[in-house]
PDB file of C-alpha atoms in Angstrom:
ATOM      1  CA  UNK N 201      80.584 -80.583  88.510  1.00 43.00           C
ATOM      2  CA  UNK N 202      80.155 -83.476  86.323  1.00 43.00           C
ATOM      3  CA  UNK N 203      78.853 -84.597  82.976  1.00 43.00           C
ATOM      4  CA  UNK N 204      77.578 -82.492  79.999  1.00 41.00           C
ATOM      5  CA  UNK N 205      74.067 -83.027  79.931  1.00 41.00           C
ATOM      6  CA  UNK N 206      72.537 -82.879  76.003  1.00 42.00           C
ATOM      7  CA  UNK N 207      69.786 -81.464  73.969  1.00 41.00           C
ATOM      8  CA  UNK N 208      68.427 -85.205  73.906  1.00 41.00           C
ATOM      9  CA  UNK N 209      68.932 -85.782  77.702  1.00 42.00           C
ATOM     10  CA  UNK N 210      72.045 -88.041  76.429  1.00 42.00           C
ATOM     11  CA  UNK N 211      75.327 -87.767  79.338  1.00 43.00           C
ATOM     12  CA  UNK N 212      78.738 -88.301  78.257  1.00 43.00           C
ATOM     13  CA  UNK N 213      81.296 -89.987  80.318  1.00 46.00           C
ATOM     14  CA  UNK N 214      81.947 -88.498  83.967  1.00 43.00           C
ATOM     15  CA  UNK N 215      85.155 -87.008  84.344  1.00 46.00           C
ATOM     16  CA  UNK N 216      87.299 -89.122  86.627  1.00 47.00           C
ATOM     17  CA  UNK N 217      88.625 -86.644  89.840  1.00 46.00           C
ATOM     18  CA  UNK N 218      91.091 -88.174  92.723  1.00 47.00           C
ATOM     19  CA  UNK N 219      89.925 -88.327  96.070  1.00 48.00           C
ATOM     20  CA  UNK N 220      90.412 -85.324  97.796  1.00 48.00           C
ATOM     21  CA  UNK N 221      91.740 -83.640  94.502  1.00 46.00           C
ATOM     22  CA  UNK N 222      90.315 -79.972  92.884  1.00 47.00           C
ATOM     23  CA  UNK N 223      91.561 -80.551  89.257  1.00 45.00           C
ATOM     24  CA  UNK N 224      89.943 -79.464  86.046  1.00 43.00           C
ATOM     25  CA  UNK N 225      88.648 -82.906  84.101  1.00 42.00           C
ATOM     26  CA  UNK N 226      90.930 -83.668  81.167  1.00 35.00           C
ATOM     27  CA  UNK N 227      88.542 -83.271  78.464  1.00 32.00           C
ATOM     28  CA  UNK N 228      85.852 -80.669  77.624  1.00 34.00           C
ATOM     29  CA  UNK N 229      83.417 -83.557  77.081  1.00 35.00           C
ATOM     30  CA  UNK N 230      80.924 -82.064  74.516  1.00 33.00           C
ATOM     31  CA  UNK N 231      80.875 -78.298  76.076  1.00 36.00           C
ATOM     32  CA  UNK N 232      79.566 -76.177  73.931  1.00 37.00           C
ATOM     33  CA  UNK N 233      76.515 -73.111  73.662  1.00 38.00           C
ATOM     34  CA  UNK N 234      73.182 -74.086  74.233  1.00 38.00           C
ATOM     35  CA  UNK N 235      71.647 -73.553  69.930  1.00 33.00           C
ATOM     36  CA  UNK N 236      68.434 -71.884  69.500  1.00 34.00           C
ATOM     37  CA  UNK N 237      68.724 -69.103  72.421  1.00 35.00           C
ATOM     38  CA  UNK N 238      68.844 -65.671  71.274  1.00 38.00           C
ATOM     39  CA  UNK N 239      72.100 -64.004  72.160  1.00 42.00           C
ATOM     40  CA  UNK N 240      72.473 -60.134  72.824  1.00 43.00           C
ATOM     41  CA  UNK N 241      73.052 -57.931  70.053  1.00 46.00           C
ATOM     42  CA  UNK N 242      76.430 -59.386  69.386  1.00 47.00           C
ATOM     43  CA  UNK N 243      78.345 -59.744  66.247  1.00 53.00           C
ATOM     44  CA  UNK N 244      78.375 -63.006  65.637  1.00 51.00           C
ATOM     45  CA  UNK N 245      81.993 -62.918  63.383  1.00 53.00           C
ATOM     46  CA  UNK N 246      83.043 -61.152  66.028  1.00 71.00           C
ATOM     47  CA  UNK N 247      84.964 -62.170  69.042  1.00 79.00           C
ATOM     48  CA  UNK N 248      83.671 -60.831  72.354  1.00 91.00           C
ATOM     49  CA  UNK N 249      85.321 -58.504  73.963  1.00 95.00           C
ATOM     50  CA  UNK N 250      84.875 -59.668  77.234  1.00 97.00           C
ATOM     51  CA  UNK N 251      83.929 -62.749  79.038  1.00 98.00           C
ATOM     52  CA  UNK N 252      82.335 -63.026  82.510  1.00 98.00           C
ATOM     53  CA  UNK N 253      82.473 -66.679  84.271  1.00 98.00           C
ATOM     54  CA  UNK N 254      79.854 -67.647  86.412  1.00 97.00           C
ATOM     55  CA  UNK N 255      79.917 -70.845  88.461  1.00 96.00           C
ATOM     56  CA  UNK N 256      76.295 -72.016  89.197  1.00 96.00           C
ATOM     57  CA  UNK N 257      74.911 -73.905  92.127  1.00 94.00           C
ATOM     58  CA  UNK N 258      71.375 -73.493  93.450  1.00 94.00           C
ATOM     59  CA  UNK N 259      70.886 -70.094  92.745  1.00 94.00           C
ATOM     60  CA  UNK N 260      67.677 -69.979  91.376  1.00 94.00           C
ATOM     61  CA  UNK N 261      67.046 -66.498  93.589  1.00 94.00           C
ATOM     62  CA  UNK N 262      69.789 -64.512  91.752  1.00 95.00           C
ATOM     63  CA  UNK N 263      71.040 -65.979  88.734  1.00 97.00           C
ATOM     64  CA  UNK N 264      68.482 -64.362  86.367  1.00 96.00           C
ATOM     65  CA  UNK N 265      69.638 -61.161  87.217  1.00 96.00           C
ATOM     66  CA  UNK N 266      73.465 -61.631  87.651  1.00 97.00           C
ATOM     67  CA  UNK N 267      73.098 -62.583  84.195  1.00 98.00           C
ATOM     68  CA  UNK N 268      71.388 -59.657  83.202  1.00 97.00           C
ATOM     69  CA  UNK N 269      73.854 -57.371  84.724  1.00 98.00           C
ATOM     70  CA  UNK N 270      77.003 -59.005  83.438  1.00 98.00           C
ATOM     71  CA  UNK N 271      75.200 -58.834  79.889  1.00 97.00           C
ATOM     72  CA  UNK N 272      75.647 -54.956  80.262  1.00 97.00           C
ATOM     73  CA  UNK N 273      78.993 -55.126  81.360  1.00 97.00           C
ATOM     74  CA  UNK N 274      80.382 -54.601  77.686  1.00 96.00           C
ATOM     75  CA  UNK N 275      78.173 -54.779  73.742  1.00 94.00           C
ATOM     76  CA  UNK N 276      80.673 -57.697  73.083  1.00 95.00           C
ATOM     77  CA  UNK N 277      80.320 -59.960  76.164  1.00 97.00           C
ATOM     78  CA  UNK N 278      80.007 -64.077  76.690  1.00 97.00           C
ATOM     79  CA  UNK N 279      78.540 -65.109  79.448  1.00 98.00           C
ATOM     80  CA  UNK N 280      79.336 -68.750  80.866  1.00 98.00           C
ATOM     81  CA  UNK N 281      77.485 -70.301  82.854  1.00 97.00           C
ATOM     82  CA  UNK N 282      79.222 -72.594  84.425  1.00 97.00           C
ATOM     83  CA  UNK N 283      76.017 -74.543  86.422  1.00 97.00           C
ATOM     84  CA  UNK N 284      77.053 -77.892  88.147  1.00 96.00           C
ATOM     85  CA  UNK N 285      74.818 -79.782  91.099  1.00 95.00           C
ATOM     86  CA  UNK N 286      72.024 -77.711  90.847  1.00 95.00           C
ATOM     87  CA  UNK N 287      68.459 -79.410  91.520  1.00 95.00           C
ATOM     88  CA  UNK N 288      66.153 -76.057  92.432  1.00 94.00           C
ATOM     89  CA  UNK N 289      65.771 -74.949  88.578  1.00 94.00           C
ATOM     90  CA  UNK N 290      69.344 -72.755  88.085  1.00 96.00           C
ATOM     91  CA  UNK N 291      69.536 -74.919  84.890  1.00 96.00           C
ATOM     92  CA  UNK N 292      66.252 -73.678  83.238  1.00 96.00           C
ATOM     93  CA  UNK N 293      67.255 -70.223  84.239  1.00 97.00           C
ATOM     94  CA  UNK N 294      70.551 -70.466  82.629  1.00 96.00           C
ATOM     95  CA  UNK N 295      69.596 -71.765  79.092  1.00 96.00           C
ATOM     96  CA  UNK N 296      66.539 -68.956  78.952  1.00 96.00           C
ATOM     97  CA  UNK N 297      69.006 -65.898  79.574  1.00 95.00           C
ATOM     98  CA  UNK N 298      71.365 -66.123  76.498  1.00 94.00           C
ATOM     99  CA  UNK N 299      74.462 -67.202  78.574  1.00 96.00           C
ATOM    100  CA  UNK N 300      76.774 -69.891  76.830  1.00 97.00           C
ATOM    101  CA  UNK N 301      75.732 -72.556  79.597  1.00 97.00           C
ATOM    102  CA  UNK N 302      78.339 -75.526  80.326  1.00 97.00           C
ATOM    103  CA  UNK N 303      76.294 -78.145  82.552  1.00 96.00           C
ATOM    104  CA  UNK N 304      77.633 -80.563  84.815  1.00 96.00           C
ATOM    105  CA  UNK N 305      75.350 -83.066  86.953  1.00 92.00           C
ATOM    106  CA  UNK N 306      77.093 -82.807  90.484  1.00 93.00           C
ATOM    107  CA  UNK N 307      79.425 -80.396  92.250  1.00 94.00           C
ATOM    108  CA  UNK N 308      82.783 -79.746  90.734  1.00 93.00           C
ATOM    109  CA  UNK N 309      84.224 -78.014  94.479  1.00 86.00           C
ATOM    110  CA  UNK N 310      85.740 -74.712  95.059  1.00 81.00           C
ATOM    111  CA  UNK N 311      86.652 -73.006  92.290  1.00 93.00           C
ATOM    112  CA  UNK N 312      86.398 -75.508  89.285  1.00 96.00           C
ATOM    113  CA  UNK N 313      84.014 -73.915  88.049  1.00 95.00           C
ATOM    114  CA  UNK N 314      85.804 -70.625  87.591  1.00 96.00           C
ATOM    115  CA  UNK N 315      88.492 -72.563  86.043  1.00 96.00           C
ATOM    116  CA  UNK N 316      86.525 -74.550  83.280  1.00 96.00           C
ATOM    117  CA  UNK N 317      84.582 -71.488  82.120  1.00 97.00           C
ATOM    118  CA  UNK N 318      88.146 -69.558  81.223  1.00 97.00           C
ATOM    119  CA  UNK N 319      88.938 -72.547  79.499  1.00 96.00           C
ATOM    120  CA  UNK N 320      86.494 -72.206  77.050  1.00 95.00           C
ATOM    121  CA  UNK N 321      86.427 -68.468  77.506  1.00 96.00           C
ATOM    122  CA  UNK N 322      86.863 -66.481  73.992  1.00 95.00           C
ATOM    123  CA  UNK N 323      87.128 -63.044  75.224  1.00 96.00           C
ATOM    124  CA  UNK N 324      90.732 -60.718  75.687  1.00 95.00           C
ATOM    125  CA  UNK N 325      89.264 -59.730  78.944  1.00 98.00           C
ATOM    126  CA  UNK N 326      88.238 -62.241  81.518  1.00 98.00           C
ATOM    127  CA  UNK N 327      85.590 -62.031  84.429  1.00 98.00           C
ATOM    128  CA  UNK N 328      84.916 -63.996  87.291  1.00 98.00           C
ATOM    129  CA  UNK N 329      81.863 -62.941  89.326  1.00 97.00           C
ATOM    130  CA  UNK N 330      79.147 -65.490  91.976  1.00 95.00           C
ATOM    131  CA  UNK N 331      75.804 -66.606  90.751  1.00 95.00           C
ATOM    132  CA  UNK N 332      74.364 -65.601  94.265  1.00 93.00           C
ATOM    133  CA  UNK N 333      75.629 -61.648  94.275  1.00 94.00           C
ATOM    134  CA  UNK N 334      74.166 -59.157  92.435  1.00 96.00           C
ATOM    135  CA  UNK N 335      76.155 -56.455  91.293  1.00 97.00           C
ATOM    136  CA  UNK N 336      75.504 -53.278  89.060  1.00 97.00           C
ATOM    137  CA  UNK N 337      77.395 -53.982  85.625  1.00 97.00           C
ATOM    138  CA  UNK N 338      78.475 -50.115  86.259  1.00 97.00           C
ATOM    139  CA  UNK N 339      80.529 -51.811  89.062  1.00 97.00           C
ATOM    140  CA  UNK N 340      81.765 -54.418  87.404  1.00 98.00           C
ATOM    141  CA  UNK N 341      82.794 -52.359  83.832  1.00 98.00           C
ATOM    142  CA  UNK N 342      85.587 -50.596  86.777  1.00 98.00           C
ATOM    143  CA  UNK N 343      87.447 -53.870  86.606  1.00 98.00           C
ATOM    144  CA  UNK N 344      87.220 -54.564  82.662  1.00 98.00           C
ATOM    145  CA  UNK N 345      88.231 -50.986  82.118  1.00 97.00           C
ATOM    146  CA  UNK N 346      91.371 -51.438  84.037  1.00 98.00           C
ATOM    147  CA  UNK N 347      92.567 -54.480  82.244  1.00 98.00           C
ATOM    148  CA  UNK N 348      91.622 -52.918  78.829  1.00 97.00           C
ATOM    149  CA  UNK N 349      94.084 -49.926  80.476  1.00 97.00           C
ATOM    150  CA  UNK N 350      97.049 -52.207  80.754  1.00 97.00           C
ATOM    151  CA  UNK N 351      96.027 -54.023  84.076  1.00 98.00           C
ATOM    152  CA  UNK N 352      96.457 -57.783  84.072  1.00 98.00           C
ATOM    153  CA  UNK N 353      94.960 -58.720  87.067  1.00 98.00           C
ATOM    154  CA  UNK N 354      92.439 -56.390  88.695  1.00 98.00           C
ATOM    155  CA  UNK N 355      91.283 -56.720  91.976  1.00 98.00           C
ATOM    156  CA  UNK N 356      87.994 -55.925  94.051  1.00 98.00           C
ATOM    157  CA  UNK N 357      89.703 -53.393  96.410  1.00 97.00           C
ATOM    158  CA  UNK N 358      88.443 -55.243  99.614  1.00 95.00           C
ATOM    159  CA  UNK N 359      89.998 -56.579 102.542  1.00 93.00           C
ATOM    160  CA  UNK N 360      87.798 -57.929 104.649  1.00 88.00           C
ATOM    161  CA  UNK N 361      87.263 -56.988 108.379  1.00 86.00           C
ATOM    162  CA  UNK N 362      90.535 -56.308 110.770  1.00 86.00           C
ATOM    163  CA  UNK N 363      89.181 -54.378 113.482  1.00 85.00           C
ATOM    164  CA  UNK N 364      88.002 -57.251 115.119  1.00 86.00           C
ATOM    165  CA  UNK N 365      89.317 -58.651 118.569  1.00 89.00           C
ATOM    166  CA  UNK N 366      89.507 -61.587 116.708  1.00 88.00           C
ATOM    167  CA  UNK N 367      89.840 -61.425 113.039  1.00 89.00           C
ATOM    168  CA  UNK N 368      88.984 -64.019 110.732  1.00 90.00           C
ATOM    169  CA  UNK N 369      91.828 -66.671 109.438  1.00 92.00           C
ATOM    170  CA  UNK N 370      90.835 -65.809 105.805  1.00 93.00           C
ATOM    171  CA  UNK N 371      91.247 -62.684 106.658  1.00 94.00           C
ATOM    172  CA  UNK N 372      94.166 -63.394 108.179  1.00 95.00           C
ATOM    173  CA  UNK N 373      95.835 -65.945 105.558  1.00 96.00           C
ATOM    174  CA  UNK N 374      95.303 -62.989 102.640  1.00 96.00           C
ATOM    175  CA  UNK N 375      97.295 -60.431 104.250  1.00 96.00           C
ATOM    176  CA  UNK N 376      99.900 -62.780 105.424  1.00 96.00           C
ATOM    177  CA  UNK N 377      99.776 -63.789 101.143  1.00 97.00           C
ATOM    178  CA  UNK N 378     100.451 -60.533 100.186  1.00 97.00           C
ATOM    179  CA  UNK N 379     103.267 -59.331 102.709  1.00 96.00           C
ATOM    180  CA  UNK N 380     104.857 -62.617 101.874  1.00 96.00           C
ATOM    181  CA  UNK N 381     104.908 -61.419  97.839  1.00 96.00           C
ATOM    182  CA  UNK N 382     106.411 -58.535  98.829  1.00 96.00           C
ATOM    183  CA  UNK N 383     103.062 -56.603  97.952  1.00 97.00           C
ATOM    184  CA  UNK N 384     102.102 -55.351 101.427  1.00 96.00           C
ATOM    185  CA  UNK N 385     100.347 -52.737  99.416  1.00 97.00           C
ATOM    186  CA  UNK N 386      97.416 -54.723  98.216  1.00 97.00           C
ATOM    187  CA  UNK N 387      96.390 -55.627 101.805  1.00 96.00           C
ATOM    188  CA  UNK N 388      93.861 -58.141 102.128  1.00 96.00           C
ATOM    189  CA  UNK N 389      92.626 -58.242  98.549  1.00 97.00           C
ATOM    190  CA  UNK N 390      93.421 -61.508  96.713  1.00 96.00           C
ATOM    191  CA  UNK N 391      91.982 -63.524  93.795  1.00 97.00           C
ATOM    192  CA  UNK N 392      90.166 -65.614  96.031  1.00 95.00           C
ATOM    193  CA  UNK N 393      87.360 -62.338  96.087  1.00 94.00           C
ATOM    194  CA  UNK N 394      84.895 -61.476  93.372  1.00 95.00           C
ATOM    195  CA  UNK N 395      84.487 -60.160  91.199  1.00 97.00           C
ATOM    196  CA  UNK N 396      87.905 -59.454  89.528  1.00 98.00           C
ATOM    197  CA  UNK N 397      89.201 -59.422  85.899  1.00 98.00           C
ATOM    198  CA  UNK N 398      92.116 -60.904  84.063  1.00 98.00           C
ATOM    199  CA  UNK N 399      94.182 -60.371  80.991  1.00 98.00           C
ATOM    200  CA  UNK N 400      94.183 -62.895  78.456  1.00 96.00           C
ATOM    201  CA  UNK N 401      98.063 -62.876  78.844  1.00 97.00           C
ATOM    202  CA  UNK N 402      97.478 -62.976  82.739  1.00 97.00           C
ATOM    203  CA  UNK N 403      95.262 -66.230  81.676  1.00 97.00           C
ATOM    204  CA  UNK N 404      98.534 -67.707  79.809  1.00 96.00           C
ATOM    205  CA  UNK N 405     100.905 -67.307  82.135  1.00 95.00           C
ATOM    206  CA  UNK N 406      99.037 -68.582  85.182  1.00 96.00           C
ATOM    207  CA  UNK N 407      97.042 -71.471  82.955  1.00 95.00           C
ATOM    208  CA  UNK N 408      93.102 -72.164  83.919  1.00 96.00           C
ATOM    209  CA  UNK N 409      94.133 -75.159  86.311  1.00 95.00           C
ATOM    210  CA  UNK N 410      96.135 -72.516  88.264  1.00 96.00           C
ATOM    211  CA  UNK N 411      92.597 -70.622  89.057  1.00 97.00           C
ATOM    212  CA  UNK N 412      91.259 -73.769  90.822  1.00 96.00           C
ATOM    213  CA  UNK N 413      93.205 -72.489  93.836  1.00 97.00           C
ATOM    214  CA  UNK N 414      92.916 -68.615  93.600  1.00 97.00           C
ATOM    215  CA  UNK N 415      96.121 -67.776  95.912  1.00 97.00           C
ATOM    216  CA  UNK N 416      98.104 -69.972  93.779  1.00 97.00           C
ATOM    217  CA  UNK N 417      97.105 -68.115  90.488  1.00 97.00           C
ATOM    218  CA  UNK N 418      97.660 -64.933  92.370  1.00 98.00           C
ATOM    219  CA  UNK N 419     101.145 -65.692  93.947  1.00 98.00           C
ATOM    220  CA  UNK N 420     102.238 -66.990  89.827  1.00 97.00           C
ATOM    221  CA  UNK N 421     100.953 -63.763  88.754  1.00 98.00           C
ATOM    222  CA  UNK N 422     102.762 -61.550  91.272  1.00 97.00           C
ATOM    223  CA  UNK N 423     105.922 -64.347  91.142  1.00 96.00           C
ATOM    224  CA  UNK N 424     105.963 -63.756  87.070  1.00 97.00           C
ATOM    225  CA  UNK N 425     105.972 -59.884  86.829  1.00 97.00           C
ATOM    226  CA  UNK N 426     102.178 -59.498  85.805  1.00 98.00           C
ATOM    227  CA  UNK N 427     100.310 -56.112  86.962  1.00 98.00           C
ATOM    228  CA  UNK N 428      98.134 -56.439  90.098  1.00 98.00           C
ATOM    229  CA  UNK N 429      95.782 -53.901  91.226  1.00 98.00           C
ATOM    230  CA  UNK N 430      93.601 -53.222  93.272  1.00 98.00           C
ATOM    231  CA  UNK N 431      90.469 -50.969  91.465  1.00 97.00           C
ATOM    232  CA  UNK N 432      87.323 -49.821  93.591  1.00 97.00           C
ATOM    233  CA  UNK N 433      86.108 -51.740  96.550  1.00 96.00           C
ATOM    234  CA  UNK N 434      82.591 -53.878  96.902  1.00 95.00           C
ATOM    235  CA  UNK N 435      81.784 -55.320 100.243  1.00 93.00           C
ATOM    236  CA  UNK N 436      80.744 -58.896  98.997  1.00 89.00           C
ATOM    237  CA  UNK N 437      80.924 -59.326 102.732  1.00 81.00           C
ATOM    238  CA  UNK N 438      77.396 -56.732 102.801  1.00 82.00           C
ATOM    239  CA  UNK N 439      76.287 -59.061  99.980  1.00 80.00           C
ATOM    240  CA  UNK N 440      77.245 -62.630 100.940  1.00 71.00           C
ATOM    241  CA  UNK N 441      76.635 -62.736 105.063  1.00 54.00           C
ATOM    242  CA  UNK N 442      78.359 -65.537 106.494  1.00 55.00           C
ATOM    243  CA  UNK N 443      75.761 -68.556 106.500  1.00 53.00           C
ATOM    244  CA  UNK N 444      76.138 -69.471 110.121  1.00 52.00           C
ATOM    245  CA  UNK N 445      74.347 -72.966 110.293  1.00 55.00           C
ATOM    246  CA  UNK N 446      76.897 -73.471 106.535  1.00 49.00           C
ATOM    247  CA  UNK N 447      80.021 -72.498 108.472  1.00 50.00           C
ATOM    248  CA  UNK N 448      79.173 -74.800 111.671  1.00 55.00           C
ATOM    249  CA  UNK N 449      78.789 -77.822 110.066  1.00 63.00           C
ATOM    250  CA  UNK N 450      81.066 -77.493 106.959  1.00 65.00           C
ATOM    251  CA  UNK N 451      83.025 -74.393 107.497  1.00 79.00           C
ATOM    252  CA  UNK N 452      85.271 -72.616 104.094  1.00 85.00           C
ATOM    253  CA  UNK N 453      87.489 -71.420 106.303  1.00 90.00           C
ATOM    254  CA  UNK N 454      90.263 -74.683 106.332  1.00 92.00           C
ATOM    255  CA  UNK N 455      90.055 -75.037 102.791  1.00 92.00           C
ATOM    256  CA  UNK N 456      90.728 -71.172 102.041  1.00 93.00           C
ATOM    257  CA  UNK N 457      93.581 -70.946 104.453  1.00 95.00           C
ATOM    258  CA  UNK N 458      94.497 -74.143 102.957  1.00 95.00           C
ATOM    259  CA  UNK N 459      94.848 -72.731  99.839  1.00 96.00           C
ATOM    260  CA  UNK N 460      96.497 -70.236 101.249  1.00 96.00           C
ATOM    261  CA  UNK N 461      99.804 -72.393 102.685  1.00 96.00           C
ATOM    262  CA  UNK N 462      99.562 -74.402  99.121  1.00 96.00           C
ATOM    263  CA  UNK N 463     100.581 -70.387  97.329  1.00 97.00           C
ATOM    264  CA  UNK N 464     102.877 -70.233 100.113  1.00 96.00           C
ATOM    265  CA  UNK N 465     104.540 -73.929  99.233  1.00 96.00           C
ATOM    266  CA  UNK N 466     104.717 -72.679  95.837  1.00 97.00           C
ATOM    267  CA  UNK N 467     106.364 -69.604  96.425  1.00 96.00           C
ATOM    268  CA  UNK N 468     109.072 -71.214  98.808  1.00 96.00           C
ATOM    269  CA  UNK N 469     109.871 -73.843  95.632  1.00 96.00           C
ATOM    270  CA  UNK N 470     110.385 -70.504  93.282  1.00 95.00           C
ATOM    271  CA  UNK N 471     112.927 -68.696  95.573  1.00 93.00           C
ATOM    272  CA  UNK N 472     114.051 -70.804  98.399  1.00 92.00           C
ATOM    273  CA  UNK N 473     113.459 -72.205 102.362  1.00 89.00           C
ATOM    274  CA  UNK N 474     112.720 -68.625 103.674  1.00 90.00           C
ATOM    275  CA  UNK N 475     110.675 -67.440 100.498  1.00 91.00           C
ATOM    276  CA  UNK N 476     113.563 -65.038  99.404  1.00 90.00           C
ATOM    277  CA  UNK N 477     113.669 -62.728 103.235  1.00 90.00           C
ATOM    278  CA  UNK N 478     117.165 -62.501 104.716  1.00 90.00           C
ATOM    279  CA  UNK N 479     118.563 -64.417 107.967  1.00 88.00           C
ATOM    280  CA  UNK N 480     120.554 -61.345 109.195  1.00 89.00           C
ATOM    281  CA  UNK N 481     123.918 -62.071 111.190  1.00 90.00           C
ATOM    282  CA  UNK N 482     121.934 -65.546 112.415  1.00 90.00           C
ATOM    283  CA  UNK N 483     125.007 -67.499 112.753  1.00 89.00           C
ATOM    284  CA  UNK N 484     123.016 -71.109 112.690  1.00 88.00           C
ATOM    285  CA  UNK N 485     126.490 -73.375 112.005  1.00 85.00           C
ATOM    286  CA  UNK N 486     126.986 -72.467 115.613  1.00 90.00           C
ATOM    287  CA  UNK N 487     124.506 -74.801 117.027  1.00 90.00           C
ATOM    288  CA  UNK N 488     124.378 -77.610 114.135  1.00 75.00           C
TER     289      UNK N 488
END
């Protein structure tokens, strides 16, 4: 994403991002709440209770009612709308539905988004959900109930497909993740799925750069004792088919499994060359 973009049309200086680099830009550059929009009945001396973090770009189809639905979540909830590189109206949408919307002219890449909404996030409970899948607030309360339970990072309770001949290398990479951490019991499910929900103490320990690269920000919060669960499953597989003609000619799949081996490299730098596991009676001076 880029620049803020005004109430008089005025931009303020681009952030600067290194080739090749996902990083949060240093500054908040003017972010703030679009005035004049009527917000839901909401306290306004009161903090919200939750806030739900949606990254916007081109979804003109769904926004209007993702909005709507995480609105309903909780009485005291922000929504941020975190809209960068759209051009098909998302913008309009955003500013009309009472959302706090944070606007930036071009694409800020995978995940930014997610990260520079919990930055300015005000809530005790944080949400991260897609501007192009609808889901039922009754769904999504499941995950703020479990952090408001004692849950710090709560997890959609999906997978993804294994009983494939050949299963994806997402797929794949997530599992590996999580038998790595020693937390073979969550499976497949991983920060890197929506929606899930995290503890404003999860958000401190982990830091909102950490969430640019969702496996990184999960491995931290499994590496620093946090409390990671998995809470009722939603198939955003059902809701977000793979976009074939998308995934031929610029594919997600190195980037996630990138991100992937970059948790991994972390992980090995916390404990040591074989991520904490054993050698057994390997007697390795033998042959050196």
């Amino acid at each position: 994403m880029a620049n803020k973009i005004g109430r008089n049309g005025s931009r303020s200086p681009k952030p600067r991002l290194k080739k090749g680099k996902r990083r949060v830009p240093t500054r908040t550059t003017a972010i703030r709440a679009e005035a004049g929009v009527p917000r839901p009945s909401i306290d306004p001396w009161t903090a919200p209770h939750v806030s739900i973090i949606v990254p916007v770009m081109n979804e003109r189809r769904t926004l209007g009612r993702v909005i709507r639905e995480a609105f309903r979540v909780h009485p005291h909830t922000e929504v941020i709308a975190v809209v960068n590189g759209s051009t098909d109206g998302s913008l309009e949408i955003a500013r009309k539905s009472g959302a706090k919307v944070l606007v930036y002219d071009r694409p800020l890449g995978h995940d930014v988004g997610r990260s520079i909404g919990a930055r300015e996030a005000m809530g005790n409970i944080l949400m991260f959900i897609d501007a192009d899948m609808v889901i039922p607030a009754a769904k999504l309360r499941a995950f703020v109930d479990a952090v408001a339970k004692g849950t710090d990072v709560a997890l959609n309770d999906y997978s993804g497909p294994v009983n494939k001949p050949v299963v994806h290398g997402v797929v794949l990479a997530k599992h590996a993740l999580n038998s790595l951490l020693g937390r073979s019991d969550l499976e497949g499910t991983s920060m890197t799925a929506i929606p899930h929900a995290i503890s404003r103490r999860a958000l401190s320990v982990m830091g909102t750069s950490a969430l640019t690269v969702p496996p990184l920000a999960h491995a931290m919060a499994i590496r620093e004792g946090l409390k990671v669960e998995r809470v009722i499953p939603i198939n955003v597989g059902m809701l977000n088919p793979i976009r074939a003609k998308r995934e031929r000619k610029n594919s997600l799949e190195p980037l996630i499994v990138g991100d992937h081996l970059e948790a991994i490299q972390w992980w090995l730098r916390k404990t040591d060359f074989r991520g904490g596991y054993e050698d057994g009676a390997r007697q390795r001076w033998m042959v050196r």
